[in-house]
mmCIF file of C-alpha atoms in Angstrom:
data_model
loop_
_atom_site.group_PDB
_atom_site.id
_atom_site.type_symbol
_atom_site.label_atom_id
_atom_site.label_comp_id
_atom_site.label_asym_id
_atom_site.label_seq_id
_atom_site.Cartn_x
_atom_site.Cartn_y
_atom_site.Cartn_z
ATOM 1 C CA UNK A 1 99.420 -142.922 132.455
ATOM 2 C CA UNK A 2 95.764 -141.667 133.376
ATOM 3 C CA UNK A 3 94.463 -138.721 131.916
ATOM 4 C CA UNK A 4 92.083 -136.397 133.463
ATOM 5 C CA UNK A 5 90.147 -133.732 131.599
ATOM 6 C CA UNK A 6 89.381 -131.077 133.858
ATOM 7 C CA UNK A 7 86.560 -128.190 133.113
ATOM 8 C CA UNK A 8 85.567 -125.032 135.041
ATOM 9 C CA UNK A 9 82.867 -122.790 134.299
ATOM 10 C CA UNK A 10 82.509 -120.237 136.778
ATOM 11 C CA UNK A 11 82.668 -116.738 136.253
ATOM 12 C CA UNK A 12 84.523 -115.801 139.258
ATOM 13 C CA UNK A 13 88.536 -116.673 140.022
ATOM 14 C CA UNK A 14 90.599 -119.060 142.229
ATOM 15 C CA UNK A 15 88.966 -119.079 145.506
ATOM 16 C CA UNK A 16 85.996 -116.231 145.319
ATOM 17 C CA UNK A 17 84.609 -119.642 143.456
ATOM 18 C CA UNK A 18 83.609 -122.798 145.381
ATOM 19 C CA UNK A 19 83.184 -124.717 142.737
ATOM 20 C CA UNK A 20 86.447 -124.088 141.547
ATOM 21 C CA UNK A 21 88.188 -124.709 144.989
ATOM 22 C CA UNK A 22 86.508 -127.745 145.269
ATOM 23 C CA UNK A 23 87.566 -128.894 141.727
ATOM 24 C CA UNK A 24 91.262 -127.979 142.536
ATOM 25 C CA UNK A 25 90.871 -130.571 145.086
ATOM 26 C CA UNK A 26 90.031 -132.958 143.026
ATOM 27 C CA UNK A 27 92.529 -132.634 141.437
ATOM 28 C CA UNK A 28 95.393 -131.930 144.037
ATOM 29 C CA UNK A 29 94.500 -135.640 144.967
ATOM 30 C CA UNK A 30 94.161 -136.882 141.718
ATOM 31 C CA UNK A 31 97.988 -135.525 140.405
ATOM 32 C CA UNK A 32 99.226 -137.227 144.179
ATOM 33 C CA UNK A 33 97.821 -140.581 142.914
ATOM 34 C CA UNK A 34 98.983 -139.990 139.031
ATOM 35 C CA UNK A 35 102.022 -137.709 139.426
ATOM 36 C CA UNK A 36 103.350 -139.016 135.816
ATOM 37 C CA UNK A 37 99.385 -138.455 134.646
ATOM 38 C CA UNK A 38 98.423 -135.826 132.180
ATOM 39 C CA UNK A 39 95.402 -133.036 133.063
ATOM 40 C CA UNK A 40 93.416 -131.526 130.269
ATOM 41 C CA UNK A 41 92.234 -128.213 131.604
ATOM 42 C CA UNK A 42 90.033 -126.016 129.786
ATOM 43 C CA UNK A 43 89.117 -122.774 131.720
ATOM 44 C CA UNK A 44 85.749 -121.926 129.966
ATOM 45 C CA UNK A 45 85.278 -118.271 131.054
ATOM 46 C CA UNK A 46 88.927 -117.744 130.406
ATOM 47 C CA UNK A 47 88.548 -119.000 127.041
ATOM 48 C CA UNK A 48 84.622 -119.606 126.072
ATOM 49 C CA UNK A 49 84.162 -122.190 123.202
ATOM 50 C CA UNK A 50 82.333 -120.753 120.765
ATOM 51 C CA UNK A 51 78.187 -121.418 120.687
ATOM 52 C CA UNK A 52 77.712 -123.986 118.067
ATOM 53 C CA UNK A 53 77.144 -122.250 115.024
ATOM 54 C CA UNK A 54 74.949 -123.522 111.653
ATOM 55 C CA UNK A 55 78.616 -124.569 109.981
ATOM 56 C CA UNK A 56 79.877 -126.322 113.303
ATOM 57 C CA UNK A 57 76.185 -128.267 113.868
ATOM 58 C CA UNK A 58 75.873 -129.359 109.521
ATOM 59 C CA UNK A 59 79.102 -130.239 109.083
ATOM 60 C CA UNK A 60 78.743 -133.364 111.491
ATOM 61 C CA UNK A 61 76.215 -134.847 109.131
ATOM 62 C CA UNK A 62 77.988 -133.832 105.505
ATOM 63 C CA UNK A 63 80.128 -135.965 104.267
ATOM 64 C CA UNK A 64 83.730 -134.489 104.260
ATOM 65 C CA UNK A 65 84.292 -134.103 100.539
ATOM 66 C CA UNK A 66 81.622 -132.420 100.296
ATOM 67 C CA UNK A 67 81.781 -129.899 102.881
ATOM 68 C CA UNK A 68 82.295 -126.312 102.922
ATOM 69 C CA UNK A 69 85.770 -124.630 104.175
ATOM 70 C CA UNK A 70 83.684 -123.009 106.596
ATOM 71 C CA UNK A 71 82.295 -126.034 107.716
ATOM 72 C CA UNK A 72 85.316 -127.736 107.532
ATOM 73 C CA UNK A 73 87.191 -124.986 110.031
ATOM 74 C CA UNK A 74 84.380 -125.045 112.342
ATOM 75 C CA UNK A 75 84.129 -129.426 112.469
ATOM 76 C CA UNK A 76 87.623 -129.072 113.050
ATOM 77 C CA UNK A 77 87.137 -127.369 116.270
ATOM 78 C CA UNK A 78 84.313 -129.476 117.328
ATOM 79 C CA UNK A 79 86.514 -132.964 116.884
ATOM 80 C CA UNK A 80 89.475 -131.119 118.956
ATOM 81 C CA UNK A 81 86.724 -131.277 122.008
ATOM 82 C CA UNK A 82 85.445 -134.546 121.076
ATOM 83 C CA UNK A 83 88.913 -136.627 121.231
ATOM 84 C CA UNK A 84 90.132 -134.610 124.460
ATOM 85 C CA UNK A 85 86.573 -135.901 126.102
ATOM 86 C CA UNK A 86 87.604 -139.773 124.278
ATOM 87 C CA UNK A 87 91.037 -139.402 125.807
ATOM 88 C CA UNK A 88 90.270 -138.832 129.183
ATOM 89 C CA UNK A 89 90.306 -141.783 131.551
ATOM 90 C CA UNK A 90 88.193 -139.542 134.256
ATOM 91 C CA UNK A 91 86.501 -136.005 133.802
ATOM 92 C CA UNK A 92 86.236 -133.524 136.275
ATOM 93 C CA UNK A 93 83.432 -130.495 136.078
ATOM 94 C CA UNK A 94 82.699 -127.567 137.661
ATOM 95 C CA UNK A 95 79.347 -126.365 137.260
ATOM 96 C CA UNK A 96 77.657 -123.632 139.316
ATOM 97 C CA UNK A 97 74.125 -122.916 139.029
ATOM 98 C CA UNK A 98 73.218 -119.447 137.384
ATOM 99 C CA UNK A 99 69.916 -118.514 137.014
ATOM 100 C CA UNK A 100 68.742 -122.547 137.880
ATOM 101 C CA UNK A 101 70.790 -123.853 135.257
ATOM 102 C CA UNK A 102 74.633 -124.272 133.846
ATOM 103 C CA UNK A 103 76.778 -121.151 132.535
ATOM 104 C CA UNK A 104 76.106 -121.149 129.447
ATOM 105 C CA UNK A 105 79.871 -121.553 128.337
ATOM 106 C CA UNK A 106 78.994 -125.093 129.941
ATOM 107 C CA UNK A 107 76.546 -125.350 127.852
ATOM 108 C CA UNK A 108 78.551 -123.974 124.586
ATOM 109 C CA UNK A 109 81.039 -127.015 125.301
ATOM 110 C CA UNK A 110 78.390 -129.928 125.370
ATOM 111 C CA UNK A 111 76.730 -128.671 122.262
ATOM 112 C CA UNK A 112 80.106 -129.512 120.964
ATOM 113 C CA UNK A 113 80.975 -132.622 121.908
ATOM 114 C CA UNK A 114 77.479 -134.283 121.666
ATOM 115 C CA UNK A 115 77.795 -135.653 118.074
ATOM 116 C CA UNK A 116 75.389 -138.211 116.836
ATOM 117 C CA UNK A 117 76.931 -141.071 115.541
ATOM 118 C CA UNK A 118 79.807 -140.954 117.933
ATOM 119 C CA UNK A 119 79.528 -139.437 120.859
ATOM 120 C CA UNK A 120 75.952 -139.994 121.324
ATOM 121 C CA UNK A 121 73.761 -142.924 119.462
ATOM 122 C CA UNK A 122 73.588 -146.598 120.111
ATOM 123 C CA UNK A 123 77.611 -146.657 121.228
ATOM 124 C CA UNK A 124 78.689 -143.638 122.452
ATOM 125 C CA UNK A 125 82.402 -143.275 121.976
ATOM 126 C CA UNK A 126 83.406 -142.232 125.637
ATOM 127 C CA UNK A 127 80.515 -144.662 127.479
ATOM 128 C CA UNK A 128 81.524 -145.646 130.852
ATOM 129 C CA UNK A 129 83.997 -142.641 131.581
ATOM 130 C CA UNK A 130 83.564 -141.479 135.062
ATOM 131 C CA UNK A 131 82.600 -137.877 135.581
ATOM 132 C CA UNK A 132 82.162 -136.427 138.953
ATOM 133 C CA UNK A 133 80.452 -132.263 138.684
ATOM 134 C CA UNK A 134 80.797 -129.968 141.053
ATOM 135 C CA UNK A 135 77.362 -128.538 141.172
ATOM 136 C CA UNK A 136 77.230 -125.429 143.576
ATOM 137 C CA UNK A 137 74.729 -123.110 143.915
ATOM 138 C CA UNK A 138 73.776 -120.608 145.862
ATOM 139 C CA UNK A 139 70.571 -121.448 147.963
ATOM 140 C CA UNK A 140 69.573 -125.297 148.462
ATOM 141 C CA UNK A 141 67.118 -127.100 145.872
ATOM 142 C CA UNK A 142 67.437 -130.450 147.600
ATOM 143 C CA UNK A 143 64.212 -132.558 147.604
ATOM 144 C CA UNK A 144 61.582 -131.156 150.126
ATOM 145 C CA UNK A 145 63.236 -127.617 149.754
ATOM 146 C CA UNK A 146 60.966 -124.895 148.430
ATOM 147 C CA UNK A 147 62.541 -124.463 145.239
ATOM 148 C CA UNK A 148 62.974 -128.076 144.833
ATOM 149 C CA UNK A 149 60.918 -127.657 141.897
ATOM 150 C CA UNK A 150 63.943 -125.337 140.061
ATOM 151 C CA UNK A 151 66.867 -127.636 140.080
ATOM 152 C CA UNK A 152 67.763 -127.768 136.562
ATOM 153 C CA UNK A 153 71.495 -128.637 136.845
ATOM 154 C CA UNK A 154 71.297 -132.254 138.304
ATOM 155 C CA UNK A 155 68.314 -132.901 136.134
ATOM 156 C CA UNK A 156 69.760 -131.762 133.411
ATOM 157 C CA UNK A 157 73.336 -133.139 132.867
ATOM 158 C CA UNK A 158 72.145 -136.130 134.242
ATOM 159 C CA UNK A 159 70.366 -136.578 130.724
ATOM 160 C CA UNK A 160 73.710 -135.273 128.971
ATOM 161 C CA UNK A 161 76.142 -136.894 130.340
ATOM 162 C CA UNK A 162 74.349 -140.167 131.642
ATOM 163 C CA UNK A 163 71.382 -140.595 129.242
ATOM 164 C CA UNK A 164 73.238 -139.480 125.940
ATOM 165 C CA UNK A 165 76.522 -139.436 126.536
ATOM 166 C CA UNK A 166 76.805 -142.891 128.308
ATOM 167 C CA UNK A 167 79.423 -141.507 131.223
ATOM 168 C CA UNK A 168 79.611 -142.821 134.398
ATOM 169 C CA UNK A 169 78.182 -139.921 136.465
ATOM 170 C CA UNK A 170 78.755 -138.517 140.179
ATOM 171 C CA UNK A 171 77.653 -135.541 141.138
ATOM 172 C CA UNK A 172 79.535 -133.204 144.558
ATOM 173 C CA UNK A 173 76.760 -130.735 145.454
ATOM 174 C CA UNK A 174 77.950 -127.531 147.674
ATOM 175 C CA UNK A 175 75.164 -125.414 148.097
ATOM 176 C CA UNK A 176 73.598 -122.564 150.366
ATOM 177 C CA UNK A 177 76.952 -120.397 149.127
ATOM 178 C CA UNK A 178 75.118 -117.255 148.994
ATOM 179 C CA UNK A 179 74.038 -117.437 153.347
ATOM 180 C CA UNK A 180 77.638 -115.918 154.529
ATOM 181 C CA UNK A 181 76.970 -112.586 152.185
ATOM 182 C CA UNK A 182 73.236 -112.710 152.191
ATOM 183 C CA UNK A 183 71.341 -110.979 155.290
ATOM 184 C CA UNK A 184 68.390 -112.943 155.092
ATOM 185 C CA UNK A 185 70.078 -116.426 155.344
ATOM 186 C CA UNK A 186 72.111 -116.013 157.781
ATOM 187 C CA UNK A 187 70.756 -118.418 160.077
ATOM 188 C CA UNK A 188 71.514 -121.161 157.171
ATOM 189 C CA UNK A 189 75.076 -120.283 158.001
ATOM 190 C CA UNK A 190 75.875 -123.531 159.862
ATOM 191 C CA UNK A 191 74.165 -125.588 156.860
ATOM 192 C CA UNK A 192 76.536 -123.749 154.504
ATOM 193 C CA UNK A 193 79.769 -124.540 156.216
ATOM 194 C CA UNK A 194 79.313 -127.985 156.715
ATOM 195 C CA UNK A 195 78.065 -128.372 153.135
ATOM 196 C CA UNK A 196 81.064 -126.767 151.790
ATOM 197 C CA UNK A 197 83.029 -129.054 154.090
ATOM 198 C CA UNK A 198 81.720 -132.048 152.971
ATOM 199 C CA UNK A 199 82.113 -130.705 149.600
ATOM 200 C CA UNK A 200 85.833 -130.754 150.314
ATOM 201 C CA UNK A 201 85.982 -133.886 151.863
ATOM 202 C CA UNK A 202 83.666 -135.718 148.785
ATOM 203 C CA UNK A 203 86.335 -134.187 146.668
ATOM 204 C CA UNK A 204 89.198 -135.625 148.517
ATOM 205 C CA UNK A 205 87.392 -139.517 149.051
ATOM 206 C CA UNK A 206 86.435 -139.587 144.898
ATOM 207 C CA UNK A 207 89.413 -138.725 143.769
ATOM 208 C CA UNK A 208 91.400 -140.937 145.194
ATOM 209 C CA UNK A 209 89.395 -143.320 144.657
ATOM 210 C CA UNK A 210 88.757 -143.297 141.274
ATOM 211 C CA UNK A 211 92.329 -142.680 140.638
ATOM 212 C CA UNK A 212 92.788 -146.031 142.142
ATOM 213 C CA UNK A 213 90.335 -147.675 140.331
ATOM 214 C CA UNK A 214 91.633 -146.559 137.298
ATOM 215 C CA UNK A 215 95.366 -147.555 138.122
ATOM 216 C CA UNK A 216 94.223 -151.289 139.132
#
């Protein structure tokens, strides 16, 4: 049975959030190919993992015996994140763009997993895992775009999750969500919708197939 670890990050609920709509589809498809499957989910505005800490980050390179109970507790949480990204057979992330870059609960979680020595180094221990992230943002910083220059989502989980992570990475990109309550872009209207249905439609076409990849 496939497992499928499934993280959101935005702010706002259910459907006021396009990345989260679009990562329901996901999975919607992804439970129709792997109804017997098991789904991670962790819901990281919901319930925030805690900003790596100097117990959590010293304990990964002191040697059990001789660590502290503090450090201890806090490893402890750390490895609960690490073997949930190990299990997973696919990973599915939501990850709007605030202020040009991730929610920083995103960014809470990754300082978590990434672990030298196992999850990052010279065999990282879930290398070759296909992720596909939902990367919406409000305005468009596609190349040629004006604020091309301030895309610092793609750039930068692209170095997580590829470079030091090892994953298998595939990004769904929704953007200009800010034109149908923003005066000014109104005329980007038409670019929005059929971003956000292609969105819909990307989720719909991955899903399945990496579900059946996996399966095979």
């Amino acid at each position: 049975m496939a497992t499928l670890l499934h993280i959101d990050s935005s702010v706002l609920p259910g459907e006021a959030s396009l990345s989260r709509s679009v990562t329901a589809a996901f999975r919607k498809t992804w439970e129709e190919q792997h109804p017997e499957g098991t789904v991670i989910y962790r819901d990281l505005a919901a319930n925030p993992v805690p900003h790596i800490t100097a117990d959590a980050w010293s304990a990964g390179y002191t040697a059990p015996s001789e660590r502290t109970p503090e450090q201890s507790a806090a490893f402890a949480a750390r490895v609960k994140l690490i073997e949930e990204l190990e299990e997973a057979d696919a990973v599915l992330i939501g990850a709007p763009m605030y202020n040009f870059s991730i929610p920083s609960t995103l960014k809470a979680w990754l300082d978590s997993v990434l672990l030298l020595g196992r999850t990052a180094g010279e065999t990282p221990s879930a290398q070759g895992t296909p992720v596909v992230v939902v990367a919406s943002r409000g305005g468009s910083y596609a190349p040629g775009t004006p604020r091309e220059g301030y895309e610092f989502v793609q750039n930068y989980l692209e170095a997580v999750l590829k470079g030091t992570l090892g994953l298998d990475l595939d990004f769904i990109v929704p953007e200009l969500t800010m034109a149908p309550r923003n005066a000014a872009m109104a005329d980007l209207i038409p670019l929005y919708e059929a971003s956000r249905k292609r969105a819909f439609e990307d989720a719909t076409i991955k899903a399945k197939e990496l579900a059946e990849s996996i399966a095979a």
